[in-house]
Structure formats: structure tokens, C-alpha cells
Amino acid sequence: MHTLTIDLGDRSYPILIGRDLLTEQHLLPNVTHQIMVVTNETIAPNYLDQTLSALSAKDAQHVILPDGEQYKSTQTLDTIYEALLTHRFDRGCTLLALGGGVIGDMTGYAAASYQRGVNFVQVPTTLLAQVDSSVGGKTAVNHPLGKNMIGAFHQPKAVLADMSVLESLSDREFKAGLAEVIKYGFILDADFFEWLENNIDALLSRDSDAIAWAVRRSCEIKAQIVEADEHEHGQRALLNFGHTFGHAIEAAMGYGNWLHGEAISAGMVMALDMSARTGRMGGNTVQRGTHLLERAGLPIAPPQEMNPEQMHGYMARDKKVAAGQLKLILANAIGETEVCSDFSESDLFSTLSAFLD
Ligand code: NAD
Ligand code: GLY
């Protein structure tokens, strides 16, 4: 097992990365009070009993939610609040998110808002959640008009990334997680990008050493960024590379139809294209980036049902719009990205039209 720490002063917390962690009872945080495990109908049959038995000494309850991005909504949050209130959970309670990014984001927001804030612990069960969403304290639900629009920053008390649980993950979901892993190479670490180029086949064949290193390096990079800029006033925005394009795809296609990682993959290719159009990088770098995503079995273009105006409409509602000005993360090279607003509408429309006309 490897332990990383997110250093945020008195809100610091550990990320435990290893195999069979869920069967090691002492690893689950030492919560002596009420604990509510929040999971979904797909994950519960495989991992709920195991988790509850590791918590057996405590007042543990659980709530099982429907599965899917389309349920990441204020309506589903009510189910969590109802379970907490029915069991008379008080301000000292802890919520434990057992699931992927959807469960983690929703449970985190329930924890941020229930009785004005209670503790929570992340037990991420997808690759995407282990390398990204469980770390850093962004919590949210979707609104029909925009992705992750209702949310809060609320850090967990611990993250327990048990890589054994990834064995039951489908290939499609695994690849979607790889999109966020590759993102770290693009934004900040050219050496890691090169490692991914050399090891993408090992990752796709689920080589456990390769996965362990990819999870660890991704969490290290995320930790470094969150420590420097917890509330996204600067550098943390780099983590949204490809996301403004990707969120538009997710919202336009109906949440859940394109997986988050798939939409982000197409979004990163579009961000690379725009980086080249605005003179930041050459075509070879665009091709290099696109090629790795393609080798990972990820989409490299948005859905052809969309049109440039529609995509632009969704992008204009993004959280990275400030005072009417859209900000995008663009790349100067592999491993070097920046937050940009010095592009014209016609630059953006050139990229949108190149992919969607
Ligand atoms: P997800 O939570 O929907 O999980 C994907 C699918 O895999 C679901 O059907 C789930 O039930 C199933 N599953 C989960 N664990 C499994 C396992 N071990 N075995 C078999 N099936 C399993 O999707 P995701 O990709 O984990 O997360 C996507 C969400 O994360 C999006 O809503 C996105 O906005 C959010 N996100 C948040 C952050 C953040 O910083 N908070 C970062 C990135 C993404
Ligand atoms: N996934 C984006 C962030 O955590 O900031």
C-alpha cells in the first residue's frame, strides 16, 4: 500500500492506494459515530457487504441509489437527505461514498450541505474516481442546463483507492478513466505523457503494476495542484483541460449517453486543435496527443449530431465564463498548459466548425 497526503493544513487527509484495502478493517477511517454508506444498485451487490462488515463496530446504515449520470441531480440528493433524517443522523455523522465519480460527487455535496456540513470519506471504485474525482474536494450535482452547476468545495477526511475493485469495471468505463490519466500528462507532466505512450498497451491489458503507477502519479499531480490552489483561483483550472468542450457534449447528448471521460477525450482533441489554430503549438503535437487518445480506444471527435452553434451555446454556460468571457485551457506543448481568454470567437468557431460541419 502507498499513502499520499493532501496537505491542506488542519484539513489534510490521506490517500491510500493499494490492493484488497476494503478487506482490511483497520484501514477504513476510525469513525466511532453514525456512518452512512452511499452507493448504487450496480456497486452494492459486489462491495456493500464487504464495506459494511469492515464498519461493523459502528452505527452503519446505507442508502442505494439508481445508477447513472442522469441521476446526479437534486432529486437524488433528496434520497440521501431522507435516509440521514430517517435514521436521525446528527452533525457528528460521516458519509462514505462507495462508487464512481457520480456517487462521490453527490455524496460529497450531501455531506457539504447536510446540517451545514458533515464529514465524508471517499472509497472510489472506478479508475476515473481513483485518479481524479475522489481527490480535491469538488462536489456537485448536475442541472438540466449545465453540468456540475450545483455544488460546493468540501474535502473528504480520507480517500481509500482499492485497485482490486477495478477488476469488475467494464472496458468502456476503464478507458473513460484513462482519459483523465492522460489529461495529467497533457497539462503538467511530459515525462508521464511519454510513460503513457510506452505503457498504454499494458494499461489496456490491465497490468496491475502499470495501473498502480498510473493511479499514483495521477494522484500526486492532483495533490500538487489542489495544495497550491484549492479553490481554483488559478492553476487548478488546468485540470479542466478539454472539459469546457466535453461538458458541452455531455449536456447536449443527455447525461450518461457519452461517458464523462469519453466526452473529455474528444474535448481534449478540440482543445489541442484550438491551441494549434491560435499559434501555440504545431500540428505534430496535435497529432501526437490525438494518437495516444485513439490508442486508448477513446473518441477523438465530438458526436456528429451536434453543430457548432449548439456546442457554443453549451460552452457559454460553462463555469469558466467570467464577466461574459469564456476561458479555455490551451496547450503550448505536451506538459505545458495555460488558462486563456485571448482568443477570438472566430478562433473558437474555426475549431467547432472543423469538427462539426
Ligand atoms: P460513474 O460514477 O457513473 O461510474 C461509471 C459506471 O461504473 C457506473 O455504472 C457505476 O455503477 C459503475 N461502477 C463503478 N464502480 C464499479 C466497479 N468497481 N465495478 C463495476 N462497475 C462499477 O462514472 P465515473 O466515470 O466514475 O465518474 C464520472 C463523474 O465524475 C462525472 O459526473 C464527472 O462530472 C465526475 N467528476 C468529478 C470530478 C471532481 O473533481 N469532483 C472530476 C472528474 C469527474
Ligand atoms: N476535476 C477537476 C478538479 O478537481 O478541479
PDB file of N, CA and C in Angstrom, residues 19 127 163 166-167 171 174 178 195 198-215:
ATOM      1  N   ARG A  19      -4.037  -2.734  -2.975  1.00  0.00           N
ATOM      2  CA  ARG A  19      -4.964  -3.809  -3.337  1.00  0.00           C
ATOM      3  C   ARG A  19      -5.613  -4.369  -2.077  1.00  0.00           C
ATOM      4  N   LEU A 127     -11.745   3.796 -12.158  1.00  0.00           N
ATOM      5  CA  LEU A 127     -10.418   4.383 -12.392  1.00  0.00           C
ATOM      6  C   LEU A 127     -10.524   5.912 -12.376  1.00  0.00           C
ATOM      7  N   MET A 163      -7.385  -0.879  -5.595  1.00  0.00           N
ATOM      8  CA  MET A 163      -7.326  -1.210  -7.015  1.00  0.00           C
ATOM      9  C   MET A 163      -7.943  -2.554  -7.361  1.00  0.00           C
ATOM     10  N   LEU A 166     -11.233  -2.466  -9.282  1.00  0.00           N
ATOM     11  CA  LEU A 166     -11.273  -2.105 -10.700  1.00  0.00           C
ATOM     12  C   LEU A 166     -11.459  -3.333 -11.596  1.00  0.00           C
ATOM     13  N   GLU A 167     -11.217  -4.527 -11.024  1.00  0.00           N
ATOM     14  CA  GLU A 167     -11.323  -5.743 -11.850  1.00  0.00           C
ATOM     15  C   GLU A 167     -12.735  -5.947 -12.389  1.00  0.00           C
ATOM     16  N   ASP A 171     -14.596  -2.521 -19.732  1.00  0.00           N
ATOM     17  CA  ASP A 171     -13.526  -1.906 -20.530  1.00  0.00           C
ATOM     18  C   ASP A 171     -13.888  -0.477 -20.915  1.00  0.00           C
ATOM     19  N   PHE A 174     -13.271   1.693 -17.966  1.00  0.00           N
ATOM     20  CA  PHE A 174     -11.835   1.762 -17.693  1.00  0.00           C
ATOM     21  C   PHE A 174     -11.167   2.765 -18.641  1.00  0.00           C
ATOM     22  N   LEU A 178      -9.037   6.345 -18.267  1.00  0.00           N
ATOM     23  CA  LEU A 178      -7.725   6.646 -18.862  1.00  0.00           C
ATOM     24  C   LEU A 178      -7.677   8.053 -19.447  1.00  0.00           C
ATOM     25  N   TRP A 195       5.591   8.213 -20.632  1.00  0.00           N
ATOM     26  CA  TRP A 195       5.404   6.899 -19.970  1.00  0.00           C
ATOM     27  C   TRP A 195       4.085   6.276 -20.445  1.00  0.00           C
ATOM     28  N   ASN A 198       4.357   4.757 -23.790  1.00  0.00           N
ATOM     29  CA  ASN A 198       5.081   3.477 -23.756  1.00  0.00           C
ATOM     30  C   ASN A 198       4.304   2.369 -23.052  1.00  0.00           C
ATOM     31  N   ASN A 199       3.318   2.751 -22.246  1.00  0.00           N
ATOM     32  CA  ASN A 199       2.646   1.747 -21.409  1.00  0.00           C
ATOM     33  C   ASN A 199       1.143   1.646 -21.642  1.00  0.00           C
ATOM     34  N   ILE A 200       0.657   2.286 -22.705  1.00  0.00           N
ATOM     35  CA  ILE A 200      -0.796   2.283 -22.902  1.00  0.00           C
ATOM     36  C   ILE A 200      -1.313   0.851 -23.141  1.00  0.00           C
ATOM     37  N   ASP A 201      -0.515   0.033 -23.833  1.00  0.00           N
ATOM     38  CA  ASP A 201      -0.988  -1.336 -24.076  1.00  0.00           C
ATOM     39  C   ASP A 201      -1.042  -2.135 -22.773  1.00  0.00           C
ATOM     40  N   ALA A 202      -0.048  -1.917 -21.901  1.00  0.00           N
ATOM     41  CA  ALA A 202      -0.064  -2.607 -20.597  1.00  0.00           C
ATOM     42  C   ALA A 202      -1.278  -2.161 -19.784  1.00  0.00           C
ATOM     43  N   LEU A 203      -1.581  -0.875 -19.829  1.00  0.00           N
ATOM     44  CA  LEU A 203      -2.753  -0.382 -19.088  1.00  0.00           C
ATOM     45  C   LEU A 203      -4.025  -1.016 -19.641  1.00  0.00           C
ATOM     46  N   LEU A 204      -4.122  -1.060 -20.985  1.00  0.00           N
ATOM     47  CA  LEU A 204      -5.346  -1.612 -21.591  1.00  0.00           C
ATOM     48  C   LEU A 204      -5.492  -3.104 -21.302  1.00  0.00           C
ATOM     49  N   SER A 205      -4.340  -3.783 -21.097  1.00  0.00           N
ATOM     50  CA  SER A 205      -4.460  -5.204 -20.754  1.00  0.00           C
ATOM     51  C   SER A 205      -4.541  -5.385 -19.234  1.00  0.00           C
ATOM     52  N   ARG A 206      -4.735  -4.288 -18.531  1.00  0.00           N
ATOM     53  CA  ARG A 206      -4.984  -4.271 -17.074  1.00  0.00           C
ATOM     54  C   ARG A 206      -3.802  -4.804 -16.259  1.00  0.00           C
ATOM     55  N   ASP A 207      -2.612  -4.496 -16.720  1.00  0.00           N
ATOM     56  CA  ASP A 207      -1.411  -4.855 -15.966  1.00  0.00           C
ATOM     57  C   ASP A 207      -1.436  -4.115 -14.619  1.00  0.00           C
ATOM     58  N   SER A 208      -1.373  -4.871 -13.511  1.00  0.00           N
ATOM     59  CA  SER A 208      -1.628  -4.221 -12.222  1.00  0.00           C
ATOM     60  C   SER A 208      -0.515  -3.257 -11.825  1.00  0.00           C
ATOM     61  N   ASP A 209       0.730  -3.543 -12.199  1.00  0.00           N
ATOM     62  CA  ASP A 209       1.806  -2.599 -11.857  1.00  0.00           C
ATOM     63  C   ASP A 209       1.633  -1.285 -12.631  1.00  0.00           C
ATOM     64  N   ALA A 210       1.265  -1.420 -13.910  1.00  0.00           N
ATOM     65  CA  ALA A 210       1.069  -0.212 -14.722  1.00  0.00           C
ATOM     66  C   ALA A 210      -0.089   0.610 -14.157  1.00  0.00           C
ATOM     67  N   ILE A 211      -1.173  -0.060 -13.780  1.00  0.00           N
ATOM     68  CA  ILE A 211      -2.325   0.687 -13.229  1.00  0.00           C
ATOM     69  C   ILE A 211      -1.922   1.359 -11.920  1.00  0.00           C
ATOM     70  N   ALA A 212      -1.188   0.637 -11.074  1.00  0.00           N
ATOM     71  CA  ALA A 212      -0.794   1.208  -9.774  1.00  0.00           C
ATOM     72  C   ALA A 212       0.025   2.480  -9.976  1.00  0.00           C
ATOM     73  N   TRP A 213       0.952   2.437 -10.953  1.00  0.00           N
ATOM     74  CA  TRP A 213       1.769   3.634 -11.169  1.00  0.00           C
ATOM     75  C   TRP A 213       0.916   4.780 -11.749  1.00  0.00           C
ATOM     76  N   ALA A 214       0.020   4.441 -12.677  1.00  0.00           N
ATOM     77  CA  ALA A 214      -0.819   5.491 -13.285  1.00  0.00           C
ATOM     78  C   ALA A 214      -1.694   6.158 -12.215  1.00  0.00           C
ATOM     79  N   VAL A 215      -2.249   5.361 -11.307  1.00  0.00           N
ATOM     80  CA  VAL A 215      -3.107   5.933 -10.246  1.00  0.00           C
ATOM     81  C   VAL A 215      -2.250   6.802  -9.323  1.00  0.00           C
TER      82      VAL A 215
END
